[in-house]
Amino acid sequence: MFLKAFKLISPVFLSIFIFSPAGVCEEPPAVLEPIIITAVKTPAGFSRNLRSLEIIEADQIENAPVHSVPELLEYALGVDIRTRGVYGVQADVSIRGCYFEQVLILINGVKVNDPQTGHHNMDLPLTLRDIERIEILRGGGSSVYGANAFAGVINIITKRPESKKKVELEVLAGEYSLLKKGLTIVYPLGIFNNRFSFERQASSGYRPQTDFEMLTFYFDSLTEFEKGLFACSFGYIDKDFSAGNFYSNLTSQETEHTDTRLVSVKGELEVGILTIKPLVYYRRHWDKFKYKYGLSWYTNCHVTHSYGGEARVNFDFSFVNVVLGGEISEQEVFSTNLGSHFQLSQALFLELEPKLSEKIILNFGLRGDHYQNWGWQASGAFDLGYLITPSFKLKSSVNRSFRIPTFTELYYQSAGNIGNENLIPEKSWSYEAGVDFVQDWLYSGISFFRREGEDIIDWIRTSRTVPWECRNLEDLNMNGVEIFTKLDLKKLNELCPVSRLSIGYTYLYSEKKRGDLISKYALDYLKNQFSSEIDFMLPLGMIQTVKLSYEERISQEGYFLLDSKISKKIEKDGFSVEFFVETTNLLDVVYTETKGVPMPGRWTQAGMRLEF
């Protein structure tokens, strides 16, 4: 298995160590990666982080030919985005071969997974302009976040409201009557710095039954004082779209309308060696799905409420860093199909980072979550690393994670899908080992991993003539390797026409065979994934970003996708204007990410942004 993977990735693997040895021998001062907050409760930089974590930075977000978070995540190594439609209308996300229910989505550390179904996890109430960076943890994270961090975590970090007034305007138009309008205002009031964003996107659709209209609003307020901060935010997104064949091949006449609202309030207070961080949040999601079967229209309506709070205390001793905390949350659903149900949970967690030496890094985490239906669920993590030099690091990790069933998996009933009230949480052991190398202009690494799943939940059937049934399956193991290289060539030579280059490859292999069962999700994963991104410096100060990717699923042949964006920015006296033209699927490839849902061919759009 791994021999075949190495044959495929050997050119990229060699490129890492062509660049690496001089740095290892000479031990140049390492330039640390940005402070990360997703892998553990205590922030860390490159030298202390022992997990496979990717950061999509603000400049990547600005230059990429994308306009939604799901489109942006397609740039990330090991992340599989299966979209229905465009612009993030509907998308499922998986990491390292899991399926869409097994990834936890956060906004500034606030859980936004929908308890009804993971199909709504990407209904994110914020705009791309609000995002500072995205941190992607590949591998289980239940010891930090509890349920649903089964195979990975995606944490969206928003921009901090500034103390300087600013206005941003964006307009974009393209084929298929595409029109996007956005406005952002940064406006301080007294001790509070405030940020408001508004956006509307609409299109007639690239094929019948793919039209959409989306409205987004986001507000963030922050005040900082000598020993801490206080912040509150509110997000809202309304999606109204046709969903032809999105969820069923029985009919192409489907529509969906969703409404998502998120409120969070958090604080931070430093008292000597203690840092106290409380957080409370509330998320409401409304979904109305209509489909025509025969001559009649049918409607499903669901409302979910998720709310809770967390408090953690960080003790920064001279010999160990300790985090203690607790969490309480409740999820409710009121549905025409699922009925009315709720789930209450409480959790306690502990993290230890002994300060053994400058070279040895050790992290230990333990968490217990209690559910009224399933009792106590334990999770934990043990990470061990060694700094060969300040630039060259060996890392390893073992963790235990779990996921509880969604309300749809438990209670959904229709002619084609049957839920199961007797489901139990699925669990996994994950093992990982790898190497990271960082210099001022180079960041590269390789990781090998294995996930051993127990009681995996999936929708299965024995033939295509019977309904899908939700069950706990036998064990399902996933093995894989990830390798990446990122080059910031402008730091080597200011005159270099290529300013940035990133290359990544992922290979996955599942030990579970299909047998007589037809799997709807768990056994349909991205086997081979290659992604590269290049930024070119063009004449007249223009920048071109080109993304080339290759994806091959276990269930279909592979395909290449090529996207491009060319932009020109003019700045003077606090005023800037940027013009851009972008084209997706330049090769006009015919492909699907979700069975039965053809994706658009070549699509061109253009726009401008003003900032003053």
Short mmCIF file of C-alpha atoms in Angstrom, two decimals, residues 126-547:
data_model
loop_
_atom_site.label_atom_id
_atom_site.label_comp_id
_atom_site.label_asym_id
_atom_site.label_seq_id
_atom_site.Cartn_x
_atom_site.Cartn_y
_atom_site.Cartn_z
CA LEU A 126 -19.99 35.25 7.70
CA THR A 127 -18.30 36.45 4.51
CA LEU A 128 -14.83 35.70 3.16
CA ARG A 129 -13.87 39.34 3.86
CA ASP A 130 -14.40 38.65 7.59
CA ILE A 131 -11.85 35.82 7.73
CA GLU A 132 -8.29 36.34 8.93
CA ARG A 133 -7.24 32.71 8.51
CA ILE A 134 -8.52 29.14 8.62
CA GLU A 135 -6.82 26.49 10.75
CA ILE A 136 -7.34 22.89 9.64
CA LEU A 137 -6.47 20.10 12.06
CA ARG A 138 -6.06 16.79 10.26
CA GLY A 139 -6.74 13.97 12.70
CA GLY A 140 -8.96 13.41 15.71
CA GLY A 141 -9.54 16.27 18.13
CA SER A 142 -12.09 14.99 20.65
CA SER A 143 -9.70 15.45 23.59
CA VAL A 144 -9.95 19.19 22.90
CA TYR A 145 -13.47 19.62 21.47
CA GLY A 146 -15.45 16.48 22.32
CA ALA A 147 -17.93 14.90 19.91
CA ASN A 148 -17.72 15.27 16.11
CA ALA A 149 -13.99 16.09 16.06
CA PHE A 150 -13.68 12.50 14.88
CA ALA A 151 -11.31 12.90 11.94
CA GLY A 152 -10.52 16.60 11.87
CA VAL A 153 -11.36 20.15 12.90
CA ILE A 154 -11.77 23.31 10.83
CA ASN A 155 -11.53 26.54 12.83
CA ILE A 156 -12.37 29.81 11.05
CA ILE A 157 -10.64 32.76 12.71
CA THR A 158 -12.21 36.14 11.95
CA LYS A 159 -10.47 39.49 11.63
CA ARG A 160 -10.24 41.52 14.82
CA PRO A 161 -12.15 44.80 14.57
CA GLU A 162 -9.66 47.64 14.24
CA SER A 163 -9.60 51.03 15.95
CA LYS A 164 -9.31 52.81 12.59
CA LYS A 165 -12.38 53.60 10.49
CA LYS A 166 -12.53 51.78 7.18
CA VAL A 167 -15.00 50.99 4.39
CA GLU A 168 -14.72 48.12 1.89
CA LEU A 169 -16.93 47.67 -1.18
CA GLU A 170 -16.99 44.72 -3.56
CA VAL A 171 -18.94 44.11 -6.78
CA LEU A 172 -18.67 41.04 -9.00
CA ALA A 173 -20.57 39.90 -12.10
CA GLY A 174 -20.24 36.89 -14.35
CA GLU A 175 -21.90 34.33 -16.55
CA TYR A 176 -25.28 32.80 -15.67
CA SER A 177 -26.51 36.18 -14.35
CA LEU A 178 -24.08 35.97 -11.45
CA LEU A 179 -24.05 39.09 -9.28
CA LYS A 180 -22.33 39.64 -5.95
CA LYS A 181 -22.39 42.82 -3.84
CA GLY A 182 -20.60 43.27 -0.55
CA LEU A 183 -20.04 46.00 2.02
CA THR A 184 -17.82 46.05 5.13
CA ILE A 185 -17.60 48.92 7.63
CA VAL A 186 -15.08 49.12 10.46
CA TYR A 187 -16.26 51.76 12.90
CA PRO A 188 -15.07 52.18 16.52
CA LEU A 189 -17.50 53.54 19.11
CA GLY A 190 -15.92 54.54 22.40
CA ILE A 191 -13.99 51.61 23.84
CA PHE A 192 -15.57 49.16 21.37
CA ASN A 193 -14.08 48.40 17.95
CA ASN A 194 -16.82 47.23 15.60
CA ARG A 195 -16.93 45.48 12.25
CA PHE A 196 -20.07 45.11 10.07
CA SER A 197 -20.26 43.03 6.88
CA PHE A 198 -23.11 42.58 4.41
CA GLU A 199 -23.18 40.47 1.23
CA ARG A 200 -25.69 39.33 -1.39
CA GLN A 201 -24.99 36.69 -4.04
CA ALA A 202 -27.35 35.43 -6.73
CA SER A 203 -27.31 33.51 -10.02
CA SER A 204 -29.78 31.99 -12.46
CA GLY A 205 -27.75 28.76 -12.30
CA TYR A 206 -25.31 26.99 -14.61
CA ARG A 207 -27.95 24.34 -15.44
CA PRO A 208 -31.69 23.97 -14.73
CA GLN A 209 -32.58 23.78 -11.04
CA THR A 210 -29.32 25.37 -9.79
CA ASP A 211 -30.40 29.01 -9.30
CA PHE A 212 -29.69 30.56 -5.91
CA GLU A 213 -29.85 33.70 -3.79
CA MET A 214 -27.87 34.17 -0.56
CA LEU A 215 -27.87 37.00 1.95
CA THR A 216 -25.19 37.26 4.68
CA PHE A 217 -24.64 39.64 7.59
CA TYR A 218 -21.87 39.55 10.19
CA PHE A 219 -21.15 41.83 13.16
CA ASP A 220 -18.20 41.66 15.54
CA SER A 221 -17.38 43.93 18.48
CA LEU A 222 -14.24 43.89 20.61
CA THR A 223 -12.85 45.85 23.52
CA GLU A 224 -9.40 45.22 24.95
CA PHE A 225 -8.01 46.26 28.29
CA GLU A 226 -4.71 45.76 30.08
CA LYS A 227 -5.40 42.27 31.40
CA GLY A 228 -7.85 40.86 28.87
CA LEU A 229 -10.64 41.43 26.40
CA PHE A 230 -14.39 41.19 25.84
CA ALA A 231 -15.90 40.26 22.46
CA CYS A 232 -19.32 39.51 21.04
CA SER A 233 -20.46 38.59 17.54
CA PHE A 234 -23.61 37.91 15.54
CA GLY A 235 -23.85 36.17 12.18
CA TYR A 236 -26.78 35.55 9.83
CA ILE A 237 -27.06 33.80 6.48
CA ASP A 238 -30.18 33.12 4.40
CA LYS A 239 -29.93 30.67 1.48
CA ASP A 240 -32.77 30.13 -1.00
CA PHE A 241 -31.87 27.77 -3.84
CA SER A 242 -33.07 25.11 -6.24
CA ALA A 243 -31.60 21.72 -5.44
CA GLY A 244 -32.03 19.63 -8.57
CA ASN A 245 -30.83 16.08 -7.78
CA PHE A 246 -28.92 17.38 -4.74
CA TYR A 247 -30.19 14.67 -2.41
CA SER A 248 -32.08 12.20 -4.60
CA ASN A 249 -32.07 10.87 -8.14
CA LEU A 250 -35.79 10.18 -7.99
CA THR A 251 -36.68 13.75 -8.92
CA SER A 252 -34.89 16.83 -10.20
CA GLN A 253 -37.50 19.21 -8.78
CA GLU A 254 -36.20 20.08 -5.33
CA THR A 255 -35.87 23.39 -3.49
CA GLU A 256 -34.32 24.31 -0.17
CA HIS A 257 -34.40 27.39 2.00
CA THR A 258 -32.19 27.69 5.09
CA ASP A 259 -31.75 30.38 7.72
CA THR A 260 -28.77 30.27 10.11
CA ARG A 261 -28.05 32.57 13.07
CA LEU A 262 -25.11 32.50 15.45
CA VAL A 263 -24.45 34.58 18.57
CA SER A 264 -21.38 34.28 20.78
CA VAL A 265 -19.93 36.19 23.73
CA LYS A 266 -16.44 35.54 25.05
CA GLY A 267 -13.93 37.04 27.43
CA GLU A 268 -10.33 36.71 28.54
CA LEU A 269 -8.74 37.74 31.83
CA GLU A 270 -5.12 37.37 32.96
CA VAL A 271 -4.45 37.15 36.70
CA GLY A 272 -0.81 36.39 37.43
CA ILE A 273 -0.03 32.94 36.03
CA LEU A 274 -3.75 32.32 35.38
CA THR A 275 -5.66 33.06 32.19
CA ILE A 276 -9.44 32.65 32.40
CA LYS A 277 -11.49 32.29 29.19
CA PRO A 278 -15.31 32.04 29.41
CA LEU A 279 -17.53 31.56 26.34
CA VAL A 280 -21.29 31.31 25.69
CA TYR A 281 -23.00 30.78 22.33
CA TYR A 282 -26.34 30.13 20.62
CA ARG A 283 -26.97 28.79 17.10
CA ARG A 284 -30.34 28.49 15.38
CA HIS A 285 -30.84 26.74 12.04
CA TRP A 286 -34.08 26.60 10.06
CA ASP A 287 -34.45 24.39 7.00
CA LYS A 288 -37.36 23.97 4.59
CA PHE A 289 -36.91 21.30 1.94
CA LYS A 290 -39.48 20.68 -0.81
CA TYR A 291 -39.44 17.99 -3.47
CA LYS A 292 -41.86 16.83 -6.14
CA TYR A 293 -42.53 13.12 -6.40
CA GLY A 294 -44.97 12.19 -9.14
CA LEU A 295 -47.55 14.94 -9.30
CA SER A 296 -47.36 15.96 -5.64
CA TRP A 297 -45.03 18.25 -3.68
CA TYR A 298 -43.77 17.20 -0.25
CA THR A 299 -42.25 19.43 2.44
CA ASN A 300 -39.91 18.76 5.33
CA CYS A 301 -39.37 21.55 7.84
CA HIS A 302 -36.74 21.45 10.60
CA VAL A 303 -35.57 23.87 13.29
CA THR A 304 -32.54 23.16 15.46
CA HIS A 305 -31.23 25.06 18.48
CA SER A 306 -27.71 24.61 19.83
CA TYR A 307 -26.54 26.55 22.87
CA GLY A 308 -23.99 26.19 25.57
CA GLY A 309 -21.08 27.58 27.48
CA GLU A 310 -17.47 26.81 28.25
CA ALA A 311 -14.95 28.03 30.77
CA ARG A 312 -11.28 27.16 30.92
CA VAL A 313 -8.39 28.23 33.08
CA ASN A 314 -4.77 28.14 31.95
CA PHE A 315 -2.04 27.83 34.63
CA ASP A 316 1.34 28.76 33.17
CA PHE A 317 3.81 27.36 35.70
CA SER A 318 7.56 27.38 35.17
CA PHE A 319 7.65 23.58 34.78
CA VAL A 320 4.27 22.80 33.18
CA ASN A 321 1.38 24.43 31.36
CA VAL A 322 -2.01 23.23 32.65
CA VAL A 323 -5.47 23.79 31.22
CA LEU A 324 -8.60 22.89 33.18
CA GLY A 325 -12.11 23.46 31.96
CA GLY A 326 -15.70 22.41 31.59
CA GLU A 327 -18.50 22.69 29.06
CA ILE A 328 -22.27 22.31 29.02
CA SER A 329 -24.45 22.29 25.91
CA GLU A 330 -27.84 21.29 24.61
CA GLN A 331 -29.14 20.53 21.11
CA GLU A 332 -32.82 20.53 20.16
CA VAL A 333 -34.75 19.70 17.00
CA PHE A 334 -38.36 20.41 16.07
CA SER A 335 -39.22 18.75 12.79
CA THR A 336 -42.17 17.66 10.66
CA ASN A 337 -40.31 14.43 9.95
CA LEU A 338 -37.98 13.82 12.88
CA GLY A 339 -40.32 14.93 15.64
CA SER A 340 -39.12 16.84 18.71
CA HIS A 341 -35.96 15.72 20.54
CA PHE A 342 -33.18 17.18 22.63
CA GLN A 343 -29.73 16.13 23.80
CA LEU A 344 -28.01 17.52 26.90
CA SER A 345 -24.30 17.03 27.54
CA GLN A 346 -21.64 18.07 30.04
CA ALA A 347 -17.88 17.77 29.74
CA LEU A 348 -14.69 18.15 31.77
CA PHE A 349 -11.23 18.37 30.20
CA LEU A 350 -7.59 18.57 31.21
CA GLU A 351 -4.43 19.36 29.22
CA LEU A 352 -0.81 19.14 30.37
CA GLU A 353 2.31 20.38 28.60
CA PRO A 354 5.38 19.61 30.72
CA LYS A 355 8.31 21.92 30.00
CA LEU A 356 10.90 19.16 29.86
CA SER A 357 13.54 20.78 27.65
CA GLU A 358 14.00 22.98 24.60
CA LYS A 359 14.08 19.89 22.36
CA ILE A 360 11.50 17.50 23.80
CA ILE A 361 7.82 18.45 23.42
CA LEU A 362 5.10 16.53 25.22
CA ASN A 363 1.35 17.20 25.23
CA PHE A 364 -1.26 15.17 27.08
CA GLY A 365 -5.03 15.68 26.98
CA LEU A 366 -7.98 13.93 28.62
CA ARG A 367 -11.68 14.68 28.29
CA GLY A 368 -14.94 13.13 29.48
CA ASP A 369 -18.33 13.93 27.89
CA HIS A 370 -21.60 12.76 29.42
CA TYR A 371 -24.78 12.31 27.34
CA GLN A 372 -28.18 11.40 28.69
CA ASN A 373 -28.65 8.72 26.00
CA TRP A 374 -25.15 7.21 25.92
CA GLY A 375 -23.54 7.99 29.27
CA TRP A 376 -19.86 8.87 29.55
CA GLN A 377 -17.64 9.04 26.47
CA ALA A 378 -13.90 9.29 27.10
CA SER A 379 -11.34 10.75 24.72
CA GLY A 380 -7.68 11.57 25.01
CA ALA A 381 -4.48 12.48 23.19
CA PHE A 382 -0.78 11.95 23.68
CA ASP A 383 1.67 13.90 21.49
CA LEU A 384 5.44 13.54 21.55
CA GLY A 385 7.96 15.48 19.49
CA TYR A 386 11.66 16.20 19.23
CA LEU A 387 13.39 19.28 17.80
CA ILE A 388 16.49 18.06 15.99
CA THR A 389 17.21 21.72 15.26
CA PRO A 390 15.05 24.84 15.67
CA SER A 391 13.97 24.22 12.06
CA PHE A 392 13.65 20.43 11.93
CA LYS A 393 11.10 18.54 14.00
CA LEU A 394 10.00 14.94 14.50
CA LYS A 395 6.42 14.50 15.70
CA SER A 396 4.07 11.72 16.72
CA SER A 397 0.55 11.52 18.08
CA VAL A 398 -1.99 9.03 19.44
CA ASN A 399 -5.56 10.05 20.16
CA ARG A 400 -8.98 8.64 20.96
CA SER A 401 -12.03 10.35 19.40
CA PHE A 402 -15.76 9.80 19.08
CA ARG A 403 -18.92 11.09 17.40
CA ILE A 404 -22.54 10.95 18.47
CA PRO A 405 -25.32 10.31 15.91
CA THR A 406 -27.24 13.22 14.38
CA PHE A 407 -30.99 13.58 14.76
CA THR A 408 -31.42 12.57 11.10
CA GLU A 409 -29.44 9.36 11.61
CA LEU A 410 -31.56 8.55 14.66
CA TYR A 411 -35.07 9.49 13.61
CA TYR A 412 -35.45 10.18 9.87
CA GLN A 413 -38.15 8.15 8.12
CA SER A 414 -39.04 8.21 4.43
CA ALA A 415 -39.60 5.83 1.53
CA GLY A 416 -35.91 5.93 0.67
CA ASN A 417 -34.17 6.44 4.07
CA ILE A 418 -34.76 4.82 7.46
CA GLY A 419 -33.09 6.11 10.64
CA ASN A 420 -32.17 4.02 13.67
CA GLU A 421 -32.94 5.02 17.27
CA ASN A 422 -30.59 2.31 18.58
CA LEU A 423 -27.39 3.80 17.17
CA ILE A 424 -24.44 4.18 19.52
CA PRO A 425 -21.54 6.66 19.25
CA GLU A 426 -18.77 5.75 16.82
CA LYS A 427 -15.19 5.77 18.12
CA SER A 428 -11.66 5.69 16.77
CA TRP A 429 -8.01 5.36 17.66
CA SER A 430 -5.71 7.48 15.48
CA TYR A 431 -1.94 7.15 15.12
CA GLU A 432 0.38 9.56 13.32
CA ALA A 433 4.10 10.14 12.82
CA GLY A 434 5.90 12.67 10.66
CA VAL A 435 8.57 15.27 10.04
CA ASP A 436 8.26 19.07 9.66
CA PHE A 437 10.89 21.46 8.36
CA VAL A 438 10.66 25.27 8.34
CA GLN A 439 12.92 28.10 7.21
CA ASP A 440 12.34 31.72 6.37
CA TRP A 441 11.23 30.81 2.82
CA LEU A 442 10.36 27.09 3.07
CA TYR A 443 7.86 25.00 5.01
CA SER A 444 7.55 21.29 4.23
CA GLY A 445 6.64 18.02 5.85
CA ILE A 446 5.43 14.47 5.58
CA SER A 447 3.01 12.52 7.79
CA PHE A 448 1.90 8.89 7.94
CA PHE A 449 -1.34 8.10 9.70
CA ARG A 450 -3.80 5.34 10.56
CA ARG A 451 -7.34 5.65 11.90
CA GLU A 452 -8.99 2.58 13.43
CA GLY A 453 -12.75 3.15 13.53
CA GLU A 454 -15.20 1.25 15.71
CA ASP A 455 -19.02 1.09 15.37
CA ILE A 456 -18.85 3.39 12.32
CA ILE A 457 -22.22 4.88 11.41
CA ASP A 458 -23.27 4.74 7.76
CA TRP A 459 -26.32 4.51 5.52
CA ILE A 460 -26.25 1.09 3.83
CA ARG A 461 -28.44 -1.23 1.80
CA THR A 462 -28.15 -4.70 0.25
CA SER A 463 -29.51 -3.76 -3.20
CA ARG A 464 -30.58 -0.69 -5.14
CA THR A 465 -34.25 -1.65 -4.80
CA VAL A 466 -34.44 -1.31 -1.00
CA PRO A 467 -34.25 1.83 1.18
CA TRP A 468 -31.07 3.11 2.83
CA GLU A 469 -30.85 2.14 6.50
CA CYS A 470 -28.63 3.79 9.11
CA ARG A 471 -26.51 1.32 11.09
CA ASN A 472 -23.40 0.90 13.19
CA LEU A 473 -21.04 -1.08 10.99
CA GLU A 474 -18.06 -3.21 11.89
CA ASP A 475 -14.60 -1.72 12.24
CA LEU A 476 -13.33 0.53 9.44
CA ASN A 477 -9.62 1.40 9.22
CA MET A 478 -8.10 4.18 7.09
CA ASN A 479 -4.40 4.50 6.27
CA GLY A 480 -2.66 7.32 4.46
CA VAL A 481 0.28 9.57 3.79
CA GLU A 482 0.40 13.36 3.32
CA ILE A 483 3.30 15.37 1.95
CA PHE A 484 3.61 19.09 1.23
CA THR A 485 6.07 21.82 0.31
CA LYS A 486 5.43 25.57 0.51
CA LEU A 487 7.94 28.05 -0.93
CA ASP A 488 7.92 31.82 -0.40
CA LEU A 489 10.29 32.66 -3.24
CA LYS A 490 10.04 36.44 -2.84
CA LYS A 491 12.10 36.08 0.34
CA LEU A 492 14.88 34.52 -1.73
CA ASN A 493 14.81 37.02 -4.57
CA GLU A 494 12.55 40.07 -4.89
CA LEU A 495 12.82 39.85 -8.69
CA CYS A 496 11.57 36.26 -8.87
CA PRO A 497 8.45 36.15 -11.08
CA VAL A 498 6.98 33.33 -8.96
CA SER A 499 6.27 34.75 -5.52
CA ARG A 500 4.76 31.65 -3.92
CA LEU A 501 4.50 27.97 -4.73
CA SER A 502 2.76 25.22 -2.77
CA ILE A 503 2.48 21.53 -3.63
CA GLY A 504 0.65 18.83 -1.69
CA TYR A 505 -0.30 15.21 -2.13
CA THR A 506 -2.49 12.79 -0.14
CA TYR A 507 -2.93 9.05 -0.61
CA LEU A 508 -5.63 7.08 1.27
CA TYR A 509 -6.35 3.40 1.58
CA SER A 510 -9.23 1.75 3.45
CA GLU A 511 -8.98 -1.81 4.74
CA LYS A 512 -12.74 -2.28 4.77
CA LYS A 513 -14.23 -4.03 1.75
CA ARG A 514 -17.72 -3.33 0.50
CA GLY A 515 -18.81 -6.97 0.52
CA ASP A 516 -22.54 -7.41 -0.01
CA LEU A 517 -23.39 -4.01 1.49
CA ILE A 518 -23.74 -0.85 -0.55
CA SER A 519 -22.30 2.09 1.39
CA LYS A 520 -23.72 5.58 0.91
CA TYR A 521 -20.85 7.54 2.52
CA ALA A 522 -18.19 5.76 4.59
CA LEU A 523 -16.51 3.80 1.77
CA ASP A 524 -16.62 6.50 -0.91
CA TYR A 525 -13.49 8.54 -0.23
CA LEU A 526 -10.84 10.55 -2.08
CA LYS A 527 -8.09 8.03 -2.81
CA ASN A 528 -5.57 10.30 -4.56
CA GLN A 529 -5.41 14.07 -4.18
CA PHE A 530 -2.82 16.41 -5.65
CA SER A 531 -2.98 20.18 -5.30
CA SER A 532 -0.64 22.98 -6.37
CA GLU A 533 -0.97 26.74 -6.11
CA ILE A 534 1.30 29.32 -7.76
CA ASP A 535 1.35 33.12 -7.50
CA PHE A 536 2.94 34.91 -10.47
CA MET A 537 4.09 38.52 -10.59
CA LEU A 538 2.99 39.93 -13.96
CA PRO A 539 3.91 43.21 -15.69
CA LEU A 540 2.23 46.45 -14.50
CA GLY A 541 2.07 45.12 -10.93
CA MET A 542 -0.55 42.48 -11.68
CA ILE A 543 -0.76 39.20 -9.75
CA GLN A 544 -1.96 35.89 -11.16
CA THR A 545 -2.91 32.95 -8.95
CA VAL A 546 -3.17 29.57 -10.64
CA LYS A 547 -4.48 26.43 -8.93
#
